[in-house]
Short mmCIF file of C-alpha atoms in Angstrom, two decimals:
data_model
loop_
_atom_site.label_atom_id
_atom_site.label_comp_id
_atom_site.label_asym_id
_atom_site.label_seq_id
_atom_site.Cartn_x
_atom_site.Cartn_y
_atom_site.Cartn_z
CA MET A 24 11.66 -13.28 139.58
CA THR A 25 13.82 -14.47 136.77
CA CYS A 26 12.23 -17.95 135.12
CA VAL A 27 14.44 -19.74 132.93
CA TYR A 28 12.64 -22.83 131.09
CA GLY A 29 14.34 -25.60 129.13
CA ILE A 30 15.55 -29.01 129.43
CA LYS A 31 18.23 -30.28 132.32
CA ASN A 32 20.44 -31.90 130.35
CA CYS A 33 20.40 -29.49 127.31
CA ASP A 34 24.25 -27.75 127.12
CA SER A 35 22.81 -24.12 126.35
CA VAL A 36 20.62 -24.61 129.80
CA LYS A 37 23.12 -25.92 131.79
CA ARG A 38 25.41 -22.33 130.37
CA ALA A 39 22.36 -20.18 131.33
CA VAL A 40 22.09 -21.72 134.58
CA SER A 41 25.88 -21.96 135.60
CA TRP A 42 25.90 -18.15 134.49
CA LEU A 43 23.02 -17.11 136.39
CA LYS A 44 24.71 -19.03 139.79
CA ASP A 45 28.08 -18.05 138.93
CA HIS A 46 26.30 -14.03 138.79
CA ASN A 47 24.60 -14.52 142.06
CA ILE A 48 20.87 -14.16 140.21
CA GLU A 49 18.01 -15.95 142.05
CA TYR A 50 16.04 -18.43 139.02
CA GLU A 51 13.15 -20.22 139.07
CA PHE A 52 14.17 -23.71 136.27
CA PHE A 53 11.07 -25.03 134.49
CA ASP A 54 11.62 -28.17 132.59
CA VAL A 55 9.50 -27.92 129.28
CA LYS A 56 8.76 -31.86 129.35
CA THR A 57 7.08 -31.96 133.14
CA CYS A 58 6.50 -28.36 133.98
CA GLY A 59 2.97 -28.28 132.28
CA LEU A 60 3.36 -25.11 129.90
CA THR A 61 0.50 -23.39 129.13
CA LEU A 62 -1.44 -21.96 125.43
CA THR A 63 -0.98 -18.90 128.00
CA HIS A 64 2.87 -18.99 128.13
CA LEU A 65 3.37 -19.80 124.66
CA GLU A 66 1.26 -17.05 122.91
CA GLN A 67 3.02 -14.26 125.37
CA TRP A 68 6.52 -16.10 124.16
CA ARG A 69 5.04 -16.16 120.57
CA GLU A 70 3.49 -12.49 120.46
CA ALA A 71 6.93 -11.70 121.85
CA LEU A 72 9.49 -13.47 120.01
CA GLY A 73 7.75 -14.07 116.81
CA ALA A 74 7.45 -18.38 115.79
CA ASP A 75 10.16 -18.52 113.64
CA THR A 76 12.71 -17.50 117.06
CA LEU A 77 10.52 -19.03 119.43
CA ILE A 78 10.20 -22.74 117.28
CA ASN A 79 13.64 -24.45 116.91
CA LYS A 80 13.30 -25.96 113.56
CA ARG A 81 16.55 -28.00 113.86
CA SER A 82 15.81 -29.73 116.86
CA THR A 83 14.78 -33.54 116.14
CA THR A 84 11.12 -32.77 117.35
CA TRP A 85 10.58 -30.21 114.24
CA LYS A 86 12.33 -33.07 111.86
CA GLN A 87 9.80 -35.65 113.01
CA LEU A 88 7.12 -33.86 112.61
CA SER A 89 5.47 -33.71 109.29
CA PRO A 90 5.34 -31.37 106.81
CA GLU A 91 1.90 -30.07 106.94
CA ASP A 92 2.27 -30.01 111.14
CA GLN A 93 5.36 -27.89 110.62
CA GLU A 94 4.32 -25.30 108.56
CA ARG A 95 0.93 -25.24 111.14
CA ALA A 96 3.43 -24.98 114.05
CA LEU A 97 4.40 -21.27 113.05
CA LEU A 98 1.22 -20.29 112.63
CA PRO A 99 -0.94 -18.68 115.44
CA GLN A 100 -3.46 -21.38 115.13
CA GLY A 101 -0.51 -23.73 115.44
CA LEU A 102 0.22 -23.48 119.25
CA ALA A 103 -1.39 -26.93 120.15
CA ILE A 104 1.66 -28.56 118.15
CA ALA A 105 3.60 -26.68 120.29
CA LEU A 106 1.84 -27.85 123.46
CA ALA A 107 2.04 -31.03 122.52
CA ASN A 108 5.73 -31.37 121.84
CA PRO A 109 7.48 -28.84 124.32
CA THR A 110 11.04 -29.65 122.78
CA LEU A 111 10.00 -27.75 119.74
CA ILE A 112 10.62 -24.52 122.14
CA LYS A 113 14.32 -22.41 121.61
CA ARG A 114 15.95 -23.18 125.00
CA PRO A 115 16.95 -21.90 127.40
CA LEU A 116 13.34 -19.39 127.52
CA LEU A 117 14.32 -16.83 129.80
CA GLU A 118 11.55 -14.34 131.34
CA HIS A 119 13.12 -11.33 133.62
CA LYS A 120 11.10 -8.41 134.08
CA GLU A 121 9.96 -7.86 130.99
CA THR A 122 12.72 -9.39 128.60
CA ILE A 123 11.63 -12.49 127.17
CA THR A 124 14.78 -13.91 125.06
CA VAL A 125 15.63 -17.75 123.50
CA GLY A 126 18.89 -19.02 123.56
CA PHE A 127 22.66 -18.11 125.51
CA ASN A 128 25.48 -16.13 125.35
CA ASP A 129 27.29 -14.16 127.66
CA ALA A 130 26.90 -10.62 126.27
CA GLN A 131 23.35 -10.97 125.98
CA TYR A 132 22.71 -12.39 129.76
CA GLU A 133 25.02 -10.09 130.87
CA ALA A 134 23.07 -6.95 128.67
CA ILE A 135 19.92 -8.02 130.12
CA PHE A 136 20.93 -8.62 133.94
CA ASN A 137 23.57 -5.67 134.32
CA PRO A 138 22.11 -2.84 131.31
CA ASN A 139 24.32 -0.29 132.58
CA SER A 140 27.46 -2.01 132.35
CA GLN A 141 27.43 -1.55 128.30
#
């Protein structure tokens, strides 16, 4: 099952979901504000992507953190900060088979869902 994590009013998430619908790809959407992310999710994503890719340092949430919490959020033991502030996660975050990726663009999704079309 393809899973999309994000915030329903985020423009990038809307574009990703629209792309999936347009390509008849079944998916499940999880709003990170309400779905109850787990530390296990965050650990898996951090391991696959790295903290610099997973954490959105341009977000309003990031800017509201203290410099100390910003520094901690990028460390392995700092995942509790992201757990408490799920909007720190770049979005949309897509899980499809063995692929975990953040952000959206047509070419990226095309490569994930139609790898032989390249």
